[in-house]
mmCIF file of C-alpha atoms in Angstrom:
data_model
loop_
_atom_site.group_PDB
_atom_site.id
_atom_site.type_symbol
_atom_site.label_atom_id
_atom_site.label_comp_id
_atom_site.label_asym_id
_atom_site.label_seq_id
_atom_site.Cartn_x
_atom_site.Cartn_y
_atom_site.Cartn_z
ATOM 1 C CA MET A 1031 0.064 0.013 0.003
ATOM 2 C CA ILE A 1032 1.311 3.436 -0.896
ATOM 3 C CA PRO A 1033 1.256 5.842 2.025
ATOM 4 C CA PRO A 1034 -0.527 9.225 1.413
ATOM 5 C CA LEU A 1035 1.643 12.197 0.582
ATOM 6 C CA LEU A 1036 0.926 15.894 1.073
ATOM 7 C CA GLY A 1037 0.306 18.088 -1.995
ATOM 8 C CA ILE A 1038 0.199 21.869 -1.676
ATOM 9 C CA ASP A 1039 -0.939 24.193 -4.424
ATOM 10 C CA ILE A 1040 0.090 27.852 -4.119
ATOM 11 C CA GLY A 1041 -2.236 30.197 -5.927
ATOM 12 C CA GLY A 1042 -2.529 33.866 -6.427
ATOM 13 C CA THR A 1043 -5.496 34.159 -3.975
ATOM 14 C CA GLY A 1044 -5.148 31.067 -1.836
ATOM 15 C CA ILE A 1045 -2.870 28.272 -0.717
ATOM 16 C CA LYS A 1046 -4.403 24.901 -0.408
ATOM 17 C CA GLY A 1047 -3.154 21.527 0.630
ATOM 18 C CA ALA A 1048 -4.336 18.010 1.520
ATOM 19 C CA PRO A 1049 -3.012 14.426 1.906
ATOM 20 C CA VAL A 1050 -3.550 12.379 -1.300
ATOM 21 C CA ASP A 1051 -4.096 8.714 -1.793
ATOM 22 C CA LEU A 1052 -1.764 8.021 -4.612
ATOM 23 C CA GLU A 1053 -3.460 4.760 -5.623
ATOM 24 C CA THR A 1054 -6.698 6.530 -6.328
ATOM 25 C CA GLY A 1055 -5.821 10.222 -6.687
ATOM 26 C CA LYS A 1056 -8.334 11.120 -4.137
ATOM 27 C CA LEU A 1057 -7.860 13.431 -1.165
ATOM 28 C CA CYS A 1058 -7.533 11.585 2.200
ATOM 29 C CA ALA A 1059 -8.954 14.523 4.148
ATOM 30 C CA SER A 1060 -10.710 17.825 3.490
ATOM 31 C CA ARG A 1061 -8.341 20.397 1.956
ATOM 32 C CA LEU A 1062 -7.042 23.246 4.087
ATOM 33 C CA LYS A 1063 -7.113 26.638 2.280
ATOM 34 C CA ILE A 1064 -5.426 29.706 3.648
ATOM 35 C CA PRO A 1065 -5.456 33.124 1.851
ATOM 36 C CA THR A 1066 -2.216 33.902 -0.009
ATOM 37 C CA PRO A 1067 -0.436 36.591 2.100
ATOM 38 C CA ARG A 1068 0.032 40.125 0.874
ATOM 39 C CA PRO A 1069 2.825 40.675 -0.188
ATOM 40 C CA ALA A 1070 3.286 37.075 -1.278
ATOM 41 C CA THR A 1071 7.094 37.073 -0.447
ATOM 42 C CA PRO A 1072 8.915 33.757 -0.220
ATOM 43 C CA GLU A 1073 9.145 33.938 3.607
ATOM 44 C CA ALA A 1074 5.527 34.763 4.039
ATOM 45 C CA VAL A 1075 4.286 31.943 1.687
ATOM 46 C CA ALA A 1076 6.610 29.440 3.280
ATOM 47 C CA ALA A 1077 5.084 30.305 6.665
ATOM 48 C CA VAL A 1078 1.651 29.365 5.291
ATOM 49 C CA VAL A 1079 2.995 26.182 3.724
ATOM 50 C CA ALA A 1080 4.465 25.193 7.063
ATOM 51 C CA GLU A 1081 1.090 25.703 8.676
ATOM 52 C CA ILE A 1082 -0.561 23.424 6.244
ATOM 53 C CA CYS A 1083 2.122 20.845 6.678
ATOM 54 C CA ASN A 1084 1.651 21.046 10.491
ATOM 55 C CA ALA A 1085 -2.088 20.699 10.141
ATOM 56 C CA PHE A 1086 -1.675 17.265 8.381
ATOM 57 C CA PHE A 1087 1.378 15.939 10.285
ATOM 58 C CA ALA A 1088 -0.816 13.224 11.904
ATOM 59 C CA VAL A 1089 -1.610 11.820 8.442
ATOM 60 C CA VAL A 1090 1.631 12.194 6.530
ATOM 61 C CA GLY A 1091 4.317 12.785 9.183
ATOM 62 C CA ASP A 1092 7.583 14.216 7.840
ATOM 63 C CA ALA A 1093 7.290 12.465 4.513
ATOM 64 C CA SER A 1094 8.091 14.249 1.231
ATOM 65 C CA VAL A 1095 5.776 17.090 0.195
ATOM 66 C CA GLY A 1096 5.014 18.247 -3.314
ATOM 67 C CA ILE A 1097 4.485 22.003 -3.745
ATOM 68 C CA ALA A 1098 3.079 23.540 -6.933
ATOM 69 C CA VAL A 1099 3.700 27.187 -7.571
ATOM 70 C CA PRO A 1100 2.274 29.586 -10.214
ATOM 71 C CA ALA A 1101 5.636 30.184 -11.911
ATOM 72 C CA VAL A 1102 8.354 28.626 -14.161
ATOM 73 C CA VAL A 1103 10.573 26.219 -11.951
ATOM 74 C CA THR A 1104 13.823 24.848 -13.280
ATOM 75 C CA ARG A 1105 15.826 22.644 -10.953
ATOM 76 C CA GLY A 1106 13.927 24.023 -7.944
ATOM 77 C CA VAL A 1107 14.636 27.641 -8.771
ATOM 78 C CA VAL A 1108 11.643 30.012 -9.529
ATOM 79 C CA ARG A 1109 12.242 32.029 -12.644
ATOM 80 C CA THR A 1110 8.954 34.018 -12.991
ATOM 81 C CA ALA A 1111 6.348 35.582 -10.626
ATOM 82 C CA ALA A 1112 3.225 36.520 -12.451
ATOM 83 C CA ASN A 1113 0.955 36.048 -9.406
ATOM 84 C CA LEU A 1114 3.474 36.203 -6.596
ATOM 85 C CA ASP A 1115 5.785 38.857 -5.211
ATOM 86 C CA THR A 1116 8.623 39.629 -7.584
ATOM 87 C CA SER A 1117 11.164 38.738 -4.939
ATOM 88 C CA TRP A 1118 10.406 35.089 -5.899
ATOM 89 C CA ILE A 1119 12.390 35.499 -9.070
ATOM 90 C CA GLY A 1120 15.699 33.640 -8.684
ATOM 91 C CA THR A 1121 14.601 32.124 -5.354
ATOM 92 C CA ASP A 1122 15.830 28.558 -4.696
ATOM 93 C CA ALA A 1123 12.401 27.366 -3.676
ATOM 94 C CA SER A 1124 13.516 23.812 -2.998
ATOM 95 C CA THR A 1125 16.165 24.987 -0.423
ATOM 96 C CA LEU A 1126 13.776 27.511 1.056
ATOM 97 C CA PHE A 1127 11.025 24.920 1.680
ATOM 98 C CA VAL A 1128 13.421 22.150 2.859
ATOM 99 C CA GLU A 1129 14.968 24.478 5.372
ATOM 100 C CA ARG A 1130 11.438 25.670 6.572
ATOM 101 C CA LEU A 1131 9.774 22.255 6.565
ATOM 102 C CA LEU A 1132 12.663 19.917 7.446
ATOM 103 C CA ARG A 1133 11.622 17.216 5.023
ATOM 104 C CA PRO A 1134 12.227 16.384 1.316
ATOM 105 C CA VAL A 1135 10.389 18.711 -1.099
ATOM 106 C CA VAL A 1136 9.560 18.730 -4.816
ATOM 107 C CA VAL A 1137 8.686 22.092 -6.379
ATOM 108 C CA LEU A 1138 7.035 22.338 -9.739
ATOM 109 C CA ASN A 1139 4.903 24.631 -11.842
ATOM 110 C CA ASP A 1140 1.200 24.477 -10.869
ATOM 111 C CA ALA A 1141 -0.252 23.753 -14.333
ATOM 112 C CA ASP A 1142 2.305 21.027 -14.796
ATOM 113 C CA ALA A 1143 1.173 19.595 -11.496
ATOM 114 C CA ALA A 1144 -2.482 19.605 -12.644
ATOM 115 C CA GLY A 1145 -1.515 18.052 -15.895
ATOM 116 C CA LEU A 1146 0.353 15.226 -14.120
ATOM 117 C CA ALA A 1147 -2.791 14.501 -12.120
ATOM 118 C CA GLU A 1148 -5.008 14.473 -15.086
ATOM 119 C CA LEU A 1149 -2.466 12.291 -16.925
ATOM 120 C CA THR A 1150 -2.490 9.795 -14.123
ATOM 121 C CA TYR A 1151 -6.026 9.722 -12.870
ATOM 122 C CA GLY A 1152 -8.148 11.996 -15.137
ATOM 123 C CA ALA A 1153 -9.029 13.286 -18.566
ATOM 124 C CA VAL A 1154 -5.604 12.729 -20.104
ATOM 125 C CA LYS A 1155 -5.135 9.252 -18.914
ATOM 126 C CA ASP A 1156 -5.932 7.480 -22.143
ATOM 127 C CA ALA A 1157 -5.081 10.245 -24.531
ATOM 128 C CA SER A 1158 -2.169 10.009 -27.083
ATOM 129 C CA GLY A 1159 -0.436 12.455 -29.317
ATOM 130 C CA VAL A 1160 -0.198 16.090 -28.475
ATOM 131 C CA VAL A 1161 -2.439 17.089 -25.496
ATOM 132 C CA LEU A 1162 -2.854 20.655 -24.171
ATOM 133 C CA LEU A 1163 -4.193 21.149 -20.641
ATOM 134 C CA VAL A 1164 -5.315 24.770 -19.880
ATOM 135 C CA THR A 1165 -6.035 25.780 -16.275
ATOM 136 C CA LEU A 1166 -8.227 28.813 -15.875
ATOM 137 C CA GLY A 1167 -8.131 30.755 -12.575
ATOM 138 C CA THR A 1168 -6.429 33.848 -11.454
ATOM 139 C CA GLY A 1169 -4.407 33.458 -14.553
ATOM 140 C CA ILE A 1170 -4.000 30.851 -17.310
ATOM 141 C CA GLY A 1171 -1.661 27.930 -16.900
ATOM 142 C CA THR A 1172 -0.801 25.360 -19.472
ATOM 143 C CA ALA A 1173 0.555 21.853 -19.449
ATOM 144 C CA LEU A 1174 1.675 20.146 -22.657
ATOM 145 C CA PHE A 1175 2.005 16.474 -23.248
ATOM 146 C CA VAL A 1176 3.516 14.651 -26.147
ATOM 147 C CA ASN A 1177 2.581 10.909 -26.118
ATOM 148 C CA GLY A 1178 2.373 11.061 -22.318
ATOM 149 C CA GLN A 1179 5.518 13.003 -21.760
ATOM 150 C CA LEU A 1180 5.297 16.392 -20.133
ATOM 151 C CA VAL A 1181 7.038 19.377 -21.794
ATOM 152 C CA PRO A 1182 7.523 21.457 -18.634
ATOM 153 C CA ASN A 1183 7.061 25.167 -18.060
ATOM 154 C CA THR A 1184 5.255 26.002 -21.371
ATOM 155 C CA GLU A 1185 3.544 29.156 -20.029
ATOM 156 C CA LEU A 1186 1.373 29.442 -23.179
ATOM 157 C CA GLY A 1187 -1.190 31.472 -21.123
ATOM 158 C CA HIS A 1188 0.983 34.535 -21.784
ATOM 159 C CA LEU A 1189 0.394 34.387 -25.560
ATOM 160 C CA ALA A 1190 -0.267 37.954 -26.806
ATOM 161 C CA ILE A 1191 -3.170 38.581 -29.192
ATOM 162 C CA ASP A 1192 -3.680 42.123 -30.456
ATOM 163 C CA GLY A 1193 -1.139 43.363 -28.042
ATOM 164 C CA PHE A 1194 -2.994 41.918 -24.947
ATOM 165 C CA ASP A 1195 -1.531 39.110 -22.658
ATOM 166 C CA MET A 1196 -4.353 36.528 -22.680
ATOM 167 C CA CYS A 1197 -3.412 35.482 -19.212
ATOM 168 C CA ASP A 1198 -5.203 38.612 -18.031
ATOM 169 C CA LYS A 1199 -7.895 38.742 -20.816
ATOM 170 C CA ALA A 1200 -9.137 35.156 -20.782
ATOM 171 C CA CYS A 1201 -8.581 33.756 -17.331
ATOM 172 C CA ALA A 1202 -11.497 32.804 -15.154
ATOM 173 C CA ALA A 1203 -10.921 35.881 -12.987
ATOM 174 C CA ALA A 1204 -11.327 38.144 -15.881
ATOM 175 C CA ARG A 1205 -14.921 37.055 -16.335
ATOM 176 C CA VAL A 1206 -15.769 38.254 -12.909
ATOM 177 C CA ASN A 1207 -13.437 41.270 -12.824
ATOM 178 C CA ASP A 1208 -14.691 42.585 -16.106
ATOM 179 C CA SER A 1209 -18.363 41.689 -15.471
ATOM 180 C CA LEU A 1210 -18.490 39.541 -18.675
ATOM 181 C CA SER A 1211 -21.405 37.263 -19.666
ATOM 182 C CA TRP A 1212 -20.467 33.663 -20.339
ATOM 183 C CA LYS A 1213 -20.879 34.414 -24.078
ATOM 184 C CA ALA A 1214 -18.563 37.412 -24.009
ATOM 185 C CA TRP A 1215 -15.956 35.619 -21.904
ATOM 186 C CA SER A 1216 -16.222 32.417 -24.052
ATOM 187 C CA ALA A 1217 -15.221 34.736 -27.123
ATOM 188 C CA ARG A 1218 -12.025 35.642 -25.265
ATOM 189 C CA LEU A 1219 -11.304 32.012 -24.477
ATOM 190 C CA GLN A 1220 -11.972 31.142 -28.171
ATOM 191 C CA ASP A 1221 -9.372 33.635 -29.327
ATOM 192 C CA PHE A 1222 -6.775 32.193 -26.907
ATOM 193 C CA LEU A 1223 -7.526 28.523 -27.699
ATOM 194 C CA GLY A 1224 -7.715 29.183 -31.341
ATOM 195 C CA TYR A 1225 -4.269 30.797 -31.424
ATOM 196 C CA ALA A 1226 -2.823 27.978 -29.297
ATOM 197 C CA GLU A 1227 -4.450 25.454 -31.662
ATOM 198 C CA ASP A 1228 -2.987 27.045 -34.681
ATOM 199 C CA LEU A 1229 0.492 26.882 -33.078
ATOM 200 C CA LEU A 1230 0.441 23.420 -31.732
ATOM 201 C CA TRP A 1231 -2.193 21.470 -33.713
ATOM 202 C CA PRO A 1232 -2.973 19.362 -30.617
ATOM 203 C CA ASP A 1233 -5.016 16.123 -30.614
ATOM 204 C CA LEU A 1234 -6.890 17.055 -27.518
ATOM 205 C CA ILE A 1235 -7.521 20.210 -25.249
ATOM 206 C CA VAL A 1236 -8.390 19.792 -21.725
ATOM 207 C CA VAL A 1237 -9.815 22.725 -19.692
ATOM 208 C CA GLY A 1238 -9.170 22.648 -15.980
ATOM 209 C CA GLY A 1239 -9.352 24.896 -12.931
ATOM 210 C CA GLY A 1240 -12.350 25.528 -10.703
ATOM 211 C CA ILE A 1241 -14.270 26.972 -13.697
ATOM 212 C CA SER A 1242 -14.329 23.522 -15.320
ATOM 213 C CA ARG A 1243 -17.344 22.640 -13.087
ATOM 214 C CA ASP A 1244 -19.185 25.173 -15.266
ATOM 215 C CA ALA A 1245 -17.889 23.668 -18.528
ATOM 216 C CA HIS A 1246 -21.570 23.230 -19.875
ATOM 217 C CA ARG A 1247 -21.764 27.123 -19.915
ATOM 218 C CA PHE A 1248 -18.768 27.703 -22.236
ATOM 219 C CA LEU A 1249 -17.471 24.646 -23.981
ATOM 220 C CA PRO A 1250 -20.492 24.380 -26.285
ATOM 221 C CA ARG A 1251 -19.730 27.906 -27.423
ATOM 222 C CA LEU A 1252 -16.160 27.187 -28.610
ATOM 223 C CA ARG A 1253 -15.545 26.477 -32.265
ATOM 224 C CA LEU A 1254 -12.267 24.603 -32.623
ATOM 225 C CA ARG A 1255 -10.919 21.842 -34.819
ATOM 226 C CA THR A 1256 -9.592 20.049 -31.819
ATOM 227 C CA PRO A 1257 -11.876 18.135 -29.309
ATOM 228 C CA VAL A 1258 -12.124 20.114 -26.129
ATOM 229 C CA ILE A 1259 -13.218 18.470 -22.828
ATOM 230 C CA ALA A 1260 -13.350 19.412 -19.171
ATOM 231 C CA ALA A 1261 -10.731 18.203 -16.657
ATOM 232 C CA ASN A 1262 -11.822 15.514 -14.265
ATOM 233 C CA LEU A 1263 -10.110 16.605 -11.052
ATOM 234 C CA GLN A 1264 -11.099 20.369 -11.316
ATOM 235 C CA ASN A 1265 -9.612 22.526 -8.577
ATOM 236 C CA GLU A 1266 -8.059 19.611 -6.704
ATOM 237 C CA ALA A 1267 -5.632 18.738 -9.645
ATOM 238 C CA GLY A 1268 -2.857 20.930 -8.386
ATOM 239 C CA ILE A 1269 -2.820 19.313 -5.023
ATOM 240 C CA VAL A 1270 -2.953 15.766 -6.452
ATOM 241 C CA GLY A 1271 -0.305 16.440 -9.003
ATOM 242 C CA ALA A 1272 2.013 18.025 -6.464
ATOM 243 C CA ALA A 1273 1.700 14.988 -4.176
ATOM 244 C CA LEU A 1274 2.208 12.718 -7.166
ATOM 245 C CA ALA A 1275 5.431 14.599 -8.092
ATOM 246 C CA ALA A 1276 6.654 14.114 -4.389
#
């Protein structure tokens, strides 16, 4: 039997974590969510991550923890900070969290974590060829798979159309912030996915994030060559994928 591991998903508005049953991809306990501190500096975020680890110590002990961050991560070092404080850029996140948590740590991009979860347990499990997973939340994250192999840190959410960063224009938060109808927001998503489709010619597009629970409101409005489906794990994918990476 595989023991549960802790997955933590750091977002622009909240940091959430839970122990994960790696045999099923299900959470072993209700997730704990704490607002992302402002400013979201490395030290402030690490303090919240430590609080979540302590909350689940009885379940996972001091076993390895996976931590998903909304940034490009190469060899444990954070390279971008779209929804975090800019002091993250160049931070050795692996060392930061190991020193704070006193346990082994794996740090990876949040969309890549969600993609790994969907690849192992969800909508991408039986897919072949080129698969693009798009997570829609505070921003847009992407995970790209080629025959089941992850191409890490793709960051396609920052594609620019007509001079606008689509991460700001077509994310789920933009629908609320700009008071858009589902139809109007779907048109923005169509522009983004259509552009990505023309660049990559994927065999499948999977839309994830919390908004995927409302997939019936916007997926039928999209007009793409590529089949588009909703992710299975929705907003838990980042937590599950982080634990899986650990």
